[in-house]
Amino acid sequence: MDEVKALVNGLANKHGRTRESLLPILQGVVDKMRYLSSEAMTEVARELDLSAAQVFGTATFYSFLDTQPRGKYVIRICKTISCDMHGKRDVLQTIEEILKIRIGETTSNRKFTLLETNCLGWCHKAPAMLINDEPYTELNADKVRDIINEYIRK
Amino acid sequence: MNEKTLKRVDIIFTPEKNYNEVLERTFRRPNSDILNDILDSGLRGRGGAGFPTGMKWKYTADQESENKYVICNADEGEPGTFKDRQILTQVPYKVFSGMAICAKIVGAKEGYIYLRGEYKYLQAEIEEELNIFHQTLDKLKFHFRIYLRMGSGAYICGEESALFESMEGKRGEPRNKPPYPTVSGFRGQPTVINNVETLVYAMMICDMGPEQFKELGSKDSRGSKVFSVSGDTPIAGIYELELGMHLENFVEDFGDGDTKAVQVGGASGFCVPRKKFSDTIIGFEGVPTGGSMKLFNSSRSMYHVLQNYLEFFEEESCGQCTPCRVGCQQLLKGIEAVKKGKKNSAYLDRLIRLATTMKYASKCGLGQSVGNSFVSIVTNFREEMIY
């Protein structure tokens, strides 16, 4: 709790305490914690003098502002048409096999969360995915196995 | 590959190292001269809607306000579009320069780039480049600052008024129009909001003059455009081509020899089937596009394509207005029911009526354009929807 408090306080000092600061602050919390806990959202509401409902309502609008607990590495695999046409299913299946989780789930050690997302803007190098902010493109089963294994070792 | 029929253009991605000279030259000219050049060039917005850029700037310049804003819309979310990222990566100073020139004309002191969350890996780099750019502006004694704001994974925030809402720290729900951004945009102030590519063309028109730009393209679609080419093509990528080209020529250059349809303008655009390639022009007089050109060959199910688009819209609809929120759900459920045989084929006609209603009744461009892909795919590939 104190950690969250300090984080939110620091972000408010950096971005300001107006309504306009809300998104950058929420983004900052997600950067550090990978998701917005109710404690974090309540704390943001207190810092910015907003109602918790306003913070929650804003956060839940944005698909990258997760309000569910997420792993340290959030994998978002693109499900839009080009990636779908170019072997996204193989890539997804490989990740599911390695991590033993399905879409929407988090590994029991809280290290990985697997999600689908809409067009990432890499259609010419499909299929693509993000791990946190980092894009990975032109994936296939072998390539994604190497990438995920590298993250497992981290 | 055979010899290419389409002329390749090189304006957007030419080296940008002389950008400060262009700024210096342009800053010395009277605003009305610059504005006339932009108007004369015929430049229209490259994000998809195609509003004349010079008019947008003029309307904003005509407003009386101490606080005006220039916003670069880099929330490139349309499926199949990926050119803005490349522009921001390769020639960022051209984008910033376009914003600064616009700021001079309209009288803005602050500018913002709204970058989609999916491109967050570029954030640090752009911020660093902005610092350098600000030093250039200081040397030229021009008082203007550009700030970077990040999106967080919401397609609708590419809609200009939703983008303002998002920048103001709210849910990205589109506003009613009018008032238009030129009168009341970000923070309720007069605002120019342009696509990344539009800003670069504006800057390049200041560099090379409107004549060279005007020579390219057609009467209604002056100049060139950056296209994002993907799908069933051996040469997917980013290409700058003249507007007003025939789709047939495009397919000759980019197709894999078996192209059965091209989706022009992404999920919110139009699907053109093979039999219409020869009489389809890519431009504002024909089928307009924000740049997305997606090719499908005969191995692809157009039902599957449409289903994918509708799943996209159903998720990305902001849910604010009923025609769009419920319409997207019902269109998706409807085609699935027809495919499974739970509804007969005549139900497709009811769905087309629903899509048409959405076009007129939805509040913003999202709901209004779902019908573009829906009607064009269902009409041209009806049998694939049923069997």
Short mmCIF file of N, CA, C and O in Angstrom, two decimals, chain A residues 2-89:
data_model
loop_
_atom_site.label_atom_id
_atom_site.label_comp_id
_atom_site.label_asym_id
_atom_site.label_seq_id
_atom_site.Cartn_x
_atom_site.Cartn_y
_atom_site.Cartn_z
N ASP A 2 1.88 1.26 0.86
CA ASP A 2 2.77 2.43 0.92
C ASP A 2 3.52 2.61 -0.40
O ASP A 2 3.73 3.74 -0.84
N GLU A 3 3.83 1.47 -1.00
CA GLU A 3 4.54 1.51 -2.28
C GLU A 3 3.66 2.19 -3.33
O GLU A 3 4.11 3.05 -4.09
N VAL A 4 2.38 1.81 -3.37
CA VAL A 4 1.43 2.38 -4.32
C VAL A 4 1.28 3.89 -4.06
O VAL A 4 1.28 4.70 -4.98
N LYS A 5 1.18 4.22 -2.80
CA LYS A 5 1.00 5.61 -2.39
C LYS A 5 2.17 6.47 -2.88
O LYS A 5 1.98 7.54 -3.47
N ALA A 6 3.35 5.95 -2.66
CA ALA A 6 4.56 6.68 -3.06
C ALA A 6 4.61 6.81 -4.58
O ALA A 6 4.95 7.88 -5.11
N LEU A 7 4.25 5.74 -5.27
CA LEU A 7 4.27 5.76 -6.74
C LEU A 7 3.30 6.80 -7.28
O LEU A 7 3.66 7.64 -8.12
N VAL A 8 2.07 6.77 -6.78
CA VAL A 8 1.05 7.71 -7.26
C VAL A 8 1.45 9.15 -6.92
O VAL A 8 1.32 10.06 -7.75
N ASN A 9 1.96 9.33 -5.72
CA ASN A 9 2.41 10.66 -5.31
C ASN A 9 3.50 11.19 -6.24
O ASN A 9 3.47 12.33 -6.70
N GLY A 10 4.46 10.33 -6.53
CA GLY A 10 5.56 10.71 -7.43
C GLY A 10 5.05 11.06 -8.81
O GLY A 10 5.48 12.05 -9.42
N LEU A 11 4.11 10.26 -9.31
CA LEU A 11 3.57 10.51 -10.65
C LEU A 11 2.77 11.82 -10.69
O LEU A 11 2.81 12.56 -11.66
N ALA A 12 2.02 12.09 -9.60
CA ALA A 12 1.25 13.34 -9.53
C ALA A 12 2.19 14.54 -9.48
O ALA A 12 1.92 15.58 -10.09
N ASN A 13 3.30 14.39 -8.75
CA ASN A 13 4.28 15.48 -8.73
C ASN A 13 4.84 15.74 -10.12
O ASN A 13 5.09 16.88 -10.50
N LYS A 14 5.02 14.67 -10.88
CA LYS A 14 5.60 14.80 -12.21
C LYS A 14 4.59 15.34 -13.23
O LYS A 14 4.90 16.22 -14.03
N HIS A 15 3.38 14.80 -13.21
CA HIS A 15 2.41 15.13 -14.26
C HIS A 15 1.39 16.19 -13.85
O HIS A 15 0.62 16.66 -14.69
N GLY A 16 1.33 16.53 -12.59
CA GLY A 16 0.35 17.52 -12.14
C GLY A 16 -0.88 16.86 -11.55
O GLY A 16 -1.00 15.62 -11.57
N ARG A 17 -1.78 17.69 -11.02
CA ARG A 17 -2.94 17.14 -10.32
C ARG A 17 -4.26 17.60 -10.94
O ARG A 17 -5.27 17.71 -10.27
N THR A 18 -4.23 17.89 -12.23
CA THR A 18 -5.47 18.26 -12.91
C THR A 18 -6.07 17.02 -13.55
O THR A 18 -5.44 15.97 -13.60
N ARG A 19 -7.28 17.17 -14.05
CA ARG A 19 -7.92 16.05 -14.73
C ARG A 19 -7.07 15.56 -15.91
O ARG A 19 -6.99 14.38 -16.20
N GLU A 20 -6.42 16.52 -16.57
CA GLU A 20 -5.58 16.15 -17.72
C GLU A 20 -4.42 15.23 -17.34
O GLU A 20 -3.88 14.53 -18.19
N SER A 21 -4.05 15.28 -16.06
CA SER A 21 -2.93 14.44 -15.62
C SER A 21 -3.35 12.99 -15.41
O SER A 21 -2.51 12.12 -15.21
N LEU A 22 -4.66 12.77 -15.42
CA LEU A 22 -5.15 11.43 -15.05
C LEU A 22 -4.57 10.31 -15.92
O LEU A 22 -4.05 9.32 -15.39
N LEU A 23 -4.64 10.49 -17.22
CA LEU A 23 -4.16 9.41 -18.08
C LEU A 23 -2.66 9.15 -17.92
O LEU A 23 -2.24 8.01 -17.73
N PRO A 24 -1.84 10.21 -17.99
CA PRO A 24 -0.40 9.95 -17.77
C PRO A 24 -0.11 9.28 -16.43
O PRO A 24 0.78 8.43 -16.36
N ILE A 25 -0.87 9.63 -15.39
CA ILE A 25 -0.63 9.00 -14.09
C ILE A 25 -1.03 7.53 -14.12
O ILE A 25 -0.27 6.65 -13.69
N LEU A 26 -2.20 7.25 -14.67
CA LEU A 26 -2.63 5.84 -14.76
C LEU A 26 -1.65 5.04 -15.62
O LEU A 26 -1.31 3.90 -15.28
N GLN A 27 -1.17 5.66 -16.70
CA GLN A 27 -0.19 4.97 -17.55
C GLN A 27 1.09 4.69 -16.77
O GLN A 27 1.70 3.62 -16.91
N GLY A 28 1.47 5.65 -15.94
CA GLY A 28 2.67 5.48 -15.12
C GLY A 28 2.52 4.34 -14.12
O GLY A 28 3.47 3.58 -13.88
N VAL A 29 1.34 4.22 -13.54
CA VAL A 29 1.10 3.12 -12.59
C VAL A 29 1.19 1.78 -13.32
O VAL A 29 1.83 0.84 -12.84
N VAL A 30 0.57 1.71 -14.50
CA VAL A 30 0.60 0.45 -15.26
C VAL A 30 2.03 0.10 -15.68
O VAL A 30 2.43 -1.06 -15.64
N ASP A 31 2.82 1.12 -16.02
CA ASP A 31 4.22 0.88 -16.37
C ASP A 31 4.95 0.13 -15.26
O ASP A 31 5.75 -0.76 -15.50
N LYS A 32 4.68 0.54 -14.03
CA LYS A 32 5.38 -0.05 -12.88
C LYS A 32 4.73 -1.33 -12.38
O LYS A 32 5.42 -2.30 -12.10
N MET A 33 3.41 -1.31 -12.25
CA MET A 33 2.72 -2.43 -11.59
C MET A 33 2.08 -3.40 -12.59
O MET A 33 1.56 -4.44 -12.18
N ARG A 34 2.04 -3.04 -13.86
CA ARG A 34 1.40 -3.79 -14.94
C ARG A 34 -0.12 -3.77 -14.86
O ARG A 34 -0.79 -4.24 -15.77
N TYR A 35 -0.72 -3.29 -13.80
CA TYR A 35 -2.18 -3.15 -13.76
C TYR A 35 -2.56 -2.12 -12.70
O TYR A 35 -1.72 -1.67 -11.91
N LEU A 36 -3.85 -1.74 -12.72
CA LEU A 36 -4.35 -0.76 -11.76
C LEU A 36 -5.16 -1.48 -10.69
O LEU A 36 -6.27 -1.95 -10.94
N SER A 37 -4.60 -1.57 -9.51
CA SER A 37 -5.35 -2.18 -8.41
C SER A 37 -6.38 -1.17 -7.90
O SER A 37 -6.28 0.02 -8.18
N SER A 38 -7.38 -1.64 -7.16
CA SER A 38 -8.36 -0.68 -6.63
C SER A 38 -7.69 0.29 -5.66
O SER A 38 -8.06 1.46 -5.60
N GLU A 39 -6.66 -0.19 -4.95
CA GLU A 39 -5.92 0.72 -4.06
C GLU A 39 -5.28 1.84 -4.88
O GLU A 39 -5.35 3.01 -4.51
N ALA A 40 -4.67 1.45 -6.01
CA ALA A 40 -4.00 2.46 -6.82
C ALA A 40 -5.01 3.47 -7.36
O ALA A 40 -4.76 4.68 -7.33
N MET A 41 -6.15 2.98 -7.84
CA MET A 41 -7.15 3.90 -8.41
C MET A 41 -7.73 4.82 -7.33
O MET A 41 -7.94 6.01 -7.56
N THR A 42 -7.95 4.28 -6.14
CA THR A 42 -8.45 5.11 -5.04
C THR A 42 -7.43 6.17 -4.67
O THR A 42 -7.77 7.33 -4.41
N GLU A 43 -6.17 5.77 -4.70
CA GLU A 43 -5.10 6.69 -4.36
C GLU A 43 -4.99 7.81 -5.40
O GLU A 43 -4.82 8.98 -5.06
N VAL A 44 -5.13 7.44 -6.67
CA VAL A 44 -5.11 8.44 -7.74
C VAL A 44 -6.28 9.41 -7.55
O VAL A 44 -6.13 10.63 -7.67
N ALA A 45 -7.45 8.85 -7.24
CA ALA A 45 -8.63 9.69 -7.02
C ALA A 45 -8.37 10.70 -5.90
O ALA A 45 -8.68 11.89 -6.02
N ARG A 46 -7.74 10.23 -4.83
CA ARG A 46 -7.45 11.12 -3.69
C ARG A 46 -6.48 12.23 -4.11
O ARG A 46 -6.71 13.40 -3.83
N GLU A 47 -5.42 11.83 -4.80
CA GLU A 47 -4.39 12.81 -5.22
C GLU A 47 -4.99 13.88 -6.13
O GLU A 47 -4.62 15.04 -6.06
N LEU A 48 -5.88 13.48 -7.04
CA LEU A 48 -6.39 14.42 -8.04
C LEU A 48 -7.73 15.03 -7.62
O LEU A 48 -8.34 15.78 -8.40
N ASP A 49 -8.19 14.66 -6.46
CA ASP A 49 -9.47 15.16 -5.96
C ASP A 49 -10.61 14.82 -6.94
O ASP A 49 -11.43 15.68 -7.30
N LEU A 50 -10.61 13.59 -7.39
CA LEU A 50 -11.70 13.09 -8.24
C LEU A 50 -12.41 11.99 -7.46
O LEU A 50 -11.89 11.49 -6.47
N SER A 51 -13.58 11.60 -7.94
CA SER A 51 -14.21 10.44 -7.30
C SER A 51 -13.55 9.18 -7.84
O SER A 51 -13.05 9.16 -8.97
N ALA A 52 -13.57 8.14 -7.02
CA ALA A 52 -12.98 6.88 -7.45
C ALA A 52 -13.70 6.36 -8.69
O ALA A 52 -13.09 5.74 -9.57
N ALA A 53 -15.00 6.66 -8.78
CA ALA A 53 -15.78 6.21 -9.95
C ALA A 53 -15.27 6.86 -11.22
O ALA A 53 -15.22 6.22 -12.28
N GLN A 54 -14.89 8.12 -11.14
CA GLN A 54 -14.36 8.81 -12.33
C GLN A 54 -13.06 8.16 -12.79
O GLN A 54 -12.83 8.00 -13.99
N VAL A 55 -12.22 7.82 -11.83
CA VAL A 55 -10.94 7.19 -12.18
C VAL A 55 -11.19 5.81 -12.77
O VAL A 55 -10.64 5.46 -13.82
N PHE A 56 -12.05 5.05 -12.12
CA PHE A 56 -12.37 3.70 -12.59
C PHE A 56 -13.01 3.76 -13.98
O PHE A 56 -12.66 3.00 -14.88
N GLY A 57 -13.95 4.68 -14.14
CA GLY A 57 -14.65 4.83 -15.41
C GLY A 57 -13.70 5.17 -16.55
O GLY A 57 -13.85 4.68 -17.66
N THR A 58 -12.74 6.02 -16.26
CA THR A 58 -11.77 6.38 -17.30
C THR A 58 -10.84 5.20 -17.59
O THR A 58 -10.61 4.85 -18.75
N ALA A 59 -10.34 4.59 -16.53
CA ALA A 59 -9.37 3.50 -16.71
C ALA A 59 -9.97 2.37 -17.53
O ALA A 59 -9.32 1.85 -18.46
N THR A 60 -11.20 1.99 -17.22
CA THR A 60 -11.78 0.81 -17.88
C THR A 60 -12.12 1.08 -19.34
O THR A 60 -12.46 0.16 -20.08
N PHE A 61 -12.06 2.33 -19.76
CA PHE A 61 -12.31 2.63 -21.18
C PHE A 61 -11.15 2.14 -22.04
O PHE A 61 -11.33 1.80 -23.20
N TYR A 62 -9.96 2.15 -21.49
CA TYR A 62 -8.74 1.91 -22.28
C TYR A 62 -8.24 0.49 -22.09
O TYR A 62 -7.99 0.06 -20.96
N SER A 63 -8.04 -0.21 -23.21
CA SER A 63 -7.70 -1.63 -23.09
C SER A 63 -6.30 -1.86 -22.52
O SER A 63 -6.02 -2.92 -21.99
N PHE A 64 -5.42 -0.86 -22.60
CA PHE A 64 -4.08 -1.05 -22.04
C PHE A 64 -4.01 -0.66 -20.56
O PHE A 64 -2.97 -0.81 -19.93
N LEU A 65 -5.09 -0.11 -20.03
CA LEU A 65 -5.11 0.21 -18.59
C LEU A 65 -5.86 -0.92 -17.88
O LEU A 65 -7.03 -0.81 -17.55
N ASP A 66 -5.16 -2.00 -17.65
CA ASP A 66 -5.80 -3.18 -17.07
C ASP A 66 -6.17 -2.94 -15.63
O ASP A 66 -5.40 -2.35 -14.86
N THR A 67 -7.35 -3.44 -15.25
CA THR A 67 -7.74 -3.35 -13.84
C THR A 67 -7.74 -4.74 -13.19
O THR A 67 -8.16 -4.89 -12.05
N GLN A 68 -7.27 -5.73 -13.96
CA GLN A 68 -7.09 -7.07 -13.39
C GLN A 68 -5.60 -7.30 -13.16
O GLN A 68 -4.79 -6.79 -13.93
N PRO A 69 -5.25 -8.08 -12.14
CA PRO A 69 -3.84 -8.37 -11.91
C PRO A 69 -3.20 -8.98 -13.16
O PRO A 69 -3.80 -9.84 -13.81
N ARG A 70 -2.02 -8.51 -13.49
CA ARG A 70 -1.31 -9.00 -14.67
C ARG A 70 0.08 -9.46 -14.27
O ARG A 70 0.63 -9.03 -13.26
N GLY A 71 0.66 -10.29 -15.13
CA GLY A 71 2.02 -10.75 -14.87
C GLY A 71 3.04 -9.65 -15.15
O GLY A 71 2.71 -8.58 -15.63
N LYS A 72 4.30 -9.97 -14.82
CA LYS A 72 5.38 -9.02 -15.04
C LYS A 72 5.53 -8.71 -16.53
O LYS A 72 5.84 -7.59 -16.92
N TYR A 73 5.31 -9.73 -17.35
CA TYR A 73 5.36 -9.54 -18.80
C TYR A 73 3.98 -9.80 -19.39
O TYR A 73 3.47 -10.91 -19.31
N VAL A 74 3.42 -8.75 -19.97
CA VAL A 74 2.11 -8.90 -20.60
C VAL A 74 2.31 -9.10 -22.10
O VAL A 74 2.85 -8.24 -22.78
N ILE A 75 1.89 -10.26 -22.57
CA ILE A 75 2.01 -10.58 -23.99
C ILE A 75 0.67 -10.25 -24.65
O ILE A 75 -0.38 -10.73 -24.22
N ARG A 76 0.72 -9.40 -25.64
CA ARG A 76 -0.50 -9.07 -26.39
C ARG A 76 -0.30 -9.48 -27.82
O ARG A 76 0.49 -8.88 -28.55
N ILE A 77 -1.04 -10.48 -28.24
CA ILE A 77 -0.88 -10.97 -29.59
C ILE A 77 -1.98 -10.39 -30.48
O ILE A 77 -3.13 -10.35 -30.09
N CYS A 78 -1.56 -9.89 -31.64
CA CYS A 78 -2.51 -9.22 -32.53
C CYS A 78 -3.43 -10.23 -33.18
O CYS A 78 -2.99 -11.25 -33.70
N LYS A 79 -4.74 -9.94 -33.13
CA LYS A 79 -5.71 -10.88 -33.69
C LYS A 79 -6.40 -10.33 -34.93
O LYS A 79 -7.34 -10.91 -35.45
N THR A 80 -5.97 -9.15 -35.39
CA THR A 80 -6.64 -8.55 -36.55
C THR A 80 -6.20 -9.26 -37.84
O THR A 80 -5.26 -10.04 -37.84
N ILE A 81 -6.90 -8.97 -38.91
CA ILE A 81 -6.94 -9.84 -40.09
C ILE A 81 -5.58 -10.27 -40.66
O ILE A 81 -5.37 -11.44 -40.93
N SER A 82 -4.63 -9.32 -40.83
CA SER A 82 -3.36 -9.72 -41.46
C SER A 82 -2.62 -10.74 -40.62
O SER A 82 -2.08 -11.72 -41.14
N CYS A 83 -2.57 -10.50 -39.32
CA CYS A 83 -1.88 -11.44 -38.43
C CYS A 83 -2.61 -12.77 -38.42
O CYS A 83 -2.00 -13.84 -38.42
N ASP A 84 -3.93 -12.68 -38.44
CA ASP A 84 -4.76 -13.88 -38.47
C ASP A 84 -4.48 -14.70 -39.73
O ASP A 84 -4.42 -15.93 -39.70
N MET A 85 -4.28 -14.00 -40.86
CA MET A 85 -4.03 -14.68 -42.14
C MET A 85 -2.64 -15.28 -42.21
O MET A 85 -2.39 -16.19 -43.00
N HIS A 86 -1.72 -14.73 -41.43
CA HIS A 86 -0.33 -15.14 -41.58
C HIS A 86 0.21 -15.96 -40.42
O HIS A 86 1.36 -15.82 -40.02
N GLY A 87 -0.65 -16.76 -39.84
CA GLY A 87 -0.15 -17.74 -38.88
C GLY A 87 -0.20 -17.35 -37.42
O GLY A 87 0.54 -17.89 -36.60
N LYS A 88 -1.09 -16.44 -37.08
CA LYS A 88 -1.22 -16.05 -35.67
C LYS A 88 -1.59 -17.25 -34.80
O LYS A 88 -1.14 -17.37 -33.66
N ARG A 89 -2.41 -18.15 -35.36
CA ARG A 89 -2.89 -19.28 -34.56
C ARG A 89 -1.74 -20.17 -34.09
O ARG A 89 -1.70 -20.60 -32.94
#
